[in-house]
Amino acid sequence: AQSVTQLDSHVSVSEGTPVLLRCNYSSSYSPSLFWYVQHPNKGLQLLLKYTSAATLVKGINGFEAEFKKSETSFHLTKPSAHMSDAAEYFCVVSDSYGGSQGNLIFGKGTKLSVKP
Amino acid sequence: EAQVTQNPRYLITVTGKKLTVTCSQNMNHEYMSWYRQDPGLGLRQIYYSMNVEVTDKGDVPEGYKVSRKEKRNFPLILESPSPNQTSLYFCASSITGAIGNTIYFGEGSWLTVV
């Protein structure tokens, strides 16, 4: 069975410092992994996705994530935080076996605060 | 502009009064789904549809119904709402149900059942 754990419910950083949002997954097969961002009162927007191509995935707004199979991790990083990055971030996993988006599992979310 | 549109965005209703949340997408997507978001629980899938006239239960289907008579519309029906259905609801779509396709979300519908 697949599952996803976001290790921090809340992360606070200062503007200009690095961001690290941690995600661990459990999957019986080759997973697809995603990071979504949700700004206040908005829907979710795809930041980046891993679907068994390059293990280092670059997304929008300077974010990237690295798929590490040995650690079952897919942590999201950004070298320098901006105030506009303050939002909630969701790690999402899906088993590629069976092939349906109906098998998406969302993490519980990490709220990122950015201090001036 | 490509979008997923939900209505109403905000609704307060009373227990037992049937309501429908509409969802429409203008991208000719085959796949559509409904999620609810509750604090500390992330998003949980209610129902999804791989194509017209094809619907399946997600993780939390109890108390909800859906239909997919047309490709662009996927309404969520609460036949007899209860307070535990107070939540933020998202409709989503993607070009197909295959893994890896980008999912597009609506802006959410805040539902309060008193």
GROMACS .gro file of C-alpha atoms in nm:
model
  230
    1ALA     CA    1   0.000   0.000   0.000
    2GLN     CA    2   0.117   0.347  -0.073
    3SER     CA    3   0.144   0.633   0.173
    4VAL     CA    4   0.312   0.970   0.204
    5THR     CA    5   0.445   1.147   0.513
    6GLN     CA    6   0.532   1.512   0.528
    7LEU     CA    7   0.766   1.532   0.821
    8ASP     CA    8   0.693   1.892   0.922
    9SER     CA    9   0.350   2.047   0.956
   10HIS     CA   10   0.501   2.395   0.972
   11VAL     CA   11   0.833   2.538   0.852
   12SER     CA   12   0.945   2.895   0.912
   13VAL     CA   13   1.238   3.056   0.727
   14SER     CA   14   1.374   3.404   0.676
   15GLU     CA   15   1.357   3.566   0.336
   16GLY     CA   16   1.670   3.485   0.135
   17THR     CA   17   1.751   3.165   0.324
   18PRO     CA   18   1.713   2.810   0.189
   19VAL     CA   19   1.388   2.617   0.204
   20LEU     CA   20   1.365   2.244   0.277
   21LEU     CA   21   1.028   2.069   0.294
   22ARG     CA   22   1.058   1.701   0.370
   23CYS     CA   23   0.853   1.418   0.223
   24ASN     CA   24   0.887   1.042   0.265
   25TYR     CA   25   0.677   0.792   0.076
   26SER     CA   26   0.592   0.428   0.082
   27SER     CA   27   0.507   0.248  -0.237
   28SER     CA   28   0.501  -0.110  -0.352
   29TYR     CA   29   0.579  -0.021  -0.710
   30SER     CA   30   0.754   0.255  -0.904
   31PRO     CA   31   0.586   0.567  -0.778
   32SER     CA   32   0.505   0.896  -0.941
   33LEU     CA   33   0.561   1.186  -0.703
   34PHE     CA   34   0.438   1.541  -0.709
   35TRP     CA   35   0.460   1.862  -0.512
   36TYR     CA   36   0.165   2.100  -0.515
   37VAL     CA   37   0.141   2.448  -0.364
   38GLN     CA   38  -0.172   2.611  -0.225
   39HIS     CA   39  -0.178   2.984  -0.164
   40PRO     CA   40  -0.443   3.118   0.075
   41ASN     CA   41  -0.796   3.091  -0.066
   42LYS     CA   42  -0.667   2.936  -0.387
   43GLY     CA   43  -0.671   2.595  -0.549
   44LEU     CA   44  -0.365   2.374  -0.574
   45GLN     CA   45  -0.100   2.437  -0.836
   46LEU     CA   46   0.154   2.184  -0.960
   47LEU     CA   47   0.512   2.277  -0.867
   48LEU     CA   48   0.689   1.975  -1.011
   49LYS     CA   49   0.657   1.603  -1.076
   50TYR     CA   50   0.870   1.293  -1.091
   51THR     CA   51   0.758   1.010  -1.319
   52SER     CA   52   1.066   0.785  -1.347
   53ALA     CA   53   1.282   1.012  -1.561
   54ALA     CA   54   1.565   1.224  -1.411
   55THR     CA   55   1.585   1.195  -1.034
   56LEU     CA   56   1.647   1.568  -0.988
   57VAL     CA   57   1.334   1.749  -1.093
   58LYS     CA   58   1.315   2.122  -1.149
   59GLY     CA   59   0.984   2.300  -1.105
   60ILE     CA   60   0.840   2.646  -1.122
   61ASN     CA   61   0.948   2.943  -0.912
   62GLY     CA   62   1.297   2.804  -0.847
   63PHE     CA   63   1.186   2.493  -0.661
   64GLU     CA   64   1.338   2.153  -0.716
   65ALA     CA   65   1.312   1.807  -0.565
   66GLU     CA   66   1.528   1.499  -0.569
   67PHE     CA   67   1.388   1.147  -0.585
   68LYS     CA   68   1.599   0.918  -0.363
   69LYS     CA   69   1.479   0.563  -0.388
   70SER     CA   70   1.717   0.429  -0.123
   71GLU     CA   71   1.580   0.681   0.128
   72THR     CA   72   1.222   0.675  -0.006
   73SER     CA   73   1.232   1.052  -0.001
   74PHE     CA   74   1.126   1.336  -0.230
   75HIS     CA   75   1.225   1.652  -0.046
   76LEU     CA   76   1.144   1.994  -0.189
   77THR     CA   77   1.412   2.263  -0.185
   78LYS     CA   78   1.469   2.620  -0.292
   79PRO     CA   79   1.800   2.806  -0.250
   80SER     CA   80   1.651   3.138  -0.145
   81ALA     CA   81   1.302   3.197  -0.006
   82HIS     CA   82   1.081   3.484  -0.119
   83MET     CA   83   0.790   3.630   0.071
   84SER     CA   84   0.561   3.507  -0.208
   85ASP     CA   85   0.660   3.147  -0.127
   86ALA     CA   86   0.452   3.157   0.193
   87ALA     CA   87   0.186   2.893   0.131
   88GLU     CA   88   0.093   2.535   0.209
   89TYR     CA   89   0.277   2.260   0.021
   90PHE     CA   90   0.153   1.909  -0.046
   91CYS     CA   91   0.356   1.605  -0.138
   92VAL     CA   92   0.156   1.355  -0.345
   93VAL     CA   93   0.234   0.995  -0.439
   94SER     CA   94   0.082   0.754  -0.683
   95ASP     CA   95   0.173   0.402  -0.777
   96SER     CA   96   0.235   0.374  -1.146
   97TYR     CA   97   0.110   0.017  -1.136
   98GLY     CA   98  -0.257   0.026  -1.227
   99GLY     CA   99  -0.205   0.362  -1.392
  100SER     CA  100  -0.492   0.564  -1.253
  101GLN     CA  101  -0.499   0.910  -1.100
  102GLY     CA  102  -0.764   0.765  -0.875
  103ASN     CA  103  -0.478   0.626  -0.668
  104LEU     CA  104  -0.329   0.962  -0.570
  105ILE     CA  105  -0.245   0.997  -0.201
  106PHE     CA  106  -0.190   1.346  -0.059
  107GLY     CA  107   0.031   1.427   0.236
  108LYS     CA  108  -0.117   1.631   0.519
  109GLY     CA  109   0.062   1.944   0.408
  110THR     CA  110   0.346   2.167   0.527
  111LYS     CA  111   0.274   2.531   0.592
  112LEU     CA  112   0.569   2.750   0.494
  113SER     CA  113   0.608   3.088   0.662
  114VAL     CA  114   0.862   3.340   0.533
  115LYS     CA  115   0.982   3.613   0.767
  116PRO     CA  116   1.111   3.944   0.632
  117GLU     CA  117  -0.820   3.064  -2.035
  118ALA     CA  118  -0.794   2.704  -1.919
  119GLN     CA  119  -0.978   2.663  -1.594
  120VAL     CA  120  -1.184   2.453  -1.359
  121THR     CA  121  -1.483   2.644  -1.227
  122GLN     CA  122  -1.673   2.553  -0.914
  123ASN     CA  123  -1.996   2.700  -0.779
  124PRO     CA  124  -2.086   2.809  -0.523
  125ARG     CA  125  -1.756   2.921  -0.372
  126TYR     CA  126  -1.913   2.971  -0.030
  127LEU     CA  127  -2.227   2.814   0.111
  128ILE     CA  128  -2.387   2.777   0.451
  129THR     CA  129  -2.670   2.526   0.460
  130VAL     CA  130  -2.876   2.331   0.711
  131THR     CA  131  -2.864   1.962   0.793
  132GLY     CA  132  -3.067   1.754   0.551
  133LYS     CA  133  -3.117   2.014   0.280
  134LYS     CA  134  -2.997   1.869  -0.050
  135LEU     CA  135  -2.734   2.067  -0.231
  136THR     CA  136  -2.525   2.043  -0.544
  137VAL     CA  137  -2.181   2.186  -0.606
  138THR     CA  138  -2.118   2.228  -0.975
  139CYS     CA  139  -1.786   2.181  -1.150
  140SER     CA  140  -1.703   2.262  -1.508
  141GLN     CA  141  -1.378   2.247  -1.704
  142ASN     CA  142  -1.307   2.399  -2.044
  143MET     CA  143  -1.003   2.189  -2.138
  144ASN     CA  144  -1.181   1.886  -2.286
  145HIS     CA  145  -1.032   1.672  -2.010
  146GLU     CA  146  -1.144   1.313  -1.973
  147TYR     CA  147  -1.059   1.279  -1.604
  148MET     CA  148  -1.235   1.470  -1.326
  149SER     CA  149  -1.245   1.425  -0.951
  150TRP     CA  150  -1.365   1.571  -0.623
  151TYR     CA  151  -1.159   1.614  -0.306
  152ARG     CA  152  -1.231   1.745   0.039
  153GLN     CA  153  -0.968   1.922   0.245
  154ASP     CA  154  -0.980   1.920   0.623
  155PRO     CA  155  -0.723   2.069   0.862
  156GLY     CA  156  -0.438   1.829   0.932
  157LEU     CA  157  -0.571   1.568   0.690
  158GLY     CA  158  -0.459   1.702   0.353
  159LEU     CA  159  -0.682   1.625   0.055
  160ARG     CA  160  -0.892   1.313   0.039
  161GLN     CA  161  -1.058   1.195  -0.277
  162ILE     CA  162  -1.436   1.160  -0.274
  163TYR     CA  163  -1.517   1.039  -0.625
  164TYR     CA  164  -1.349   1.041  -0.961
  165SER     CA  165  -1.448   0.992  -1.322
  166MET     CA  166  -1.227   0.852  -1.594
  167ASN     CA  167  -1.468   0.963  -1.868
  168VAL     CA  168  -1.834   1.032  -1.946
  169GLU     CA  169  -2.066   0.791  -1.765
  170VAL     CA  170  -1.772   0.632  -1.577
  171THR     CA  171  -1.743   0.714  -1.208
  172ASP     CA  172  -1.567   0.546  -0.915
  173LYS     CA  173  -1.548   0.589  -0.541
  174GLY     CA  174  -1.244   0.749  -0.386
  175ASP     CA  175  -1.137   0.724  -0.026
  176VAL     CA  176  -1.432   0.902   0.139
  177PRO     CA  177  -1.745   0.860  -0.079
  178GLU     CA  178  -2.002   0.817   0.200
  179GLY     CA  179  -2.274   1.081   0.190
  180TYR     CA  180  -2.191   1.200  -0.163
  181LYS     CA  181  -2.310   1.129  -0.515
  182VAL     CA  182  -2.172   1.233  -0.851
  183SER     CA  183  -2.271   1.210  -1.214
  184ARG     CA  184  -2.084   1.256  -1.540
  185LYS     CA  185  -2.336   1.301  -1.817
  186GLU     CA  186  -2.120   1.541  -2.014
  187LYS     CA  187  -1.746   1.562  -2.049
  188ARG     CA  188  -1.713   1.916  -1.913
  189ASN     CA  189  -1.934   1.885  -1.601
  190PHE     CA  190  -1.895   1.679  -1.285
  191PRO     CA  191  -2.140   1.792  -1.014
  192LEU     CA  192  -2.107   1.681  -0.652
  193ILE     CA  193  -2.437   1.608  -0.480
  194LEU     CA  194  -2.499   1.598  -0.108
  195GLU     CA  195  -2.842   1.438  -0.074
  196SER     CA  196  -2.874   1.496   0.301
  197PRO     CA  197  -2.584   1.704   0.428
  198SER     CA  198  -2.460   1.659   0.781
  199PRO     CA  199  -2.226   1.876   0.992
  200ASN     CA  200  -1.934   1.635   0.937
  201GLN     CA  201  -1.947   1.732   0.569
  202THR     CA  202  -1.843   2.085   0.659
  203SER     CA  203  -1.524   2.119   0.460
  204LEU     CA  204  -1.339   2.281   0.173
  205TYR     CA  205  -1.412   2.100  -0.151
  206PHE     CA  206  -1.199   2.096  -0.465
  207CYS     CA  207  -1.287   1.982  -0.811
  208ALA     CA  208  -0.999   1.879  -1.036
  209SER     CA  209  -0.940   1.758  -1.390
  210SER     CA  210  -0.663   1.621  -1.609
  211ILE     CA  211  -0.638   1.529  -1.973
  212THR     CA  212  -0.666   1.158  -1.892
  213GLY     CA  213  -0.657   0.950  -1.578
  214ALA     CA  214  -0.307   0.822  -1.653
  215ILE     CA  215  -0.039   0.872  -1.394
  216GLY     CA  216   0.183   1.173  -1.447
  217ASN     CA  217  -0.069   1.400  -1.615
  218THR     CA  218  -0.094   1.739  -1.456
  219ILE     CA  219  -0.405   1.787  -1.246
  220TYR     CA  220  -0.579   2.124  -1.258
  221PHE     CA  221  -0.772   2.233  -0.951
  222GLY     CA  222  -1.063   2.468  -0.908
  223GLU     CA  223  -1.041   2.740  -0.646
  224GLY     CA  224  -1.245   2.552  -0.391
  225SER     CA  225  -1.592   2.562  -0.239
  226TRP     CA  226  -1.628   2.633   0.131
  227LEU     CA  227  -1.928   2.442   0.263
  228THR     CA  228  -2.066   2.480   0.615
  229VAL     CA  229  -2.349   2.254   0.733
  230VAL     CA  230  -2.523   2.369   1.051
   0.00000   0.00000   0.00000
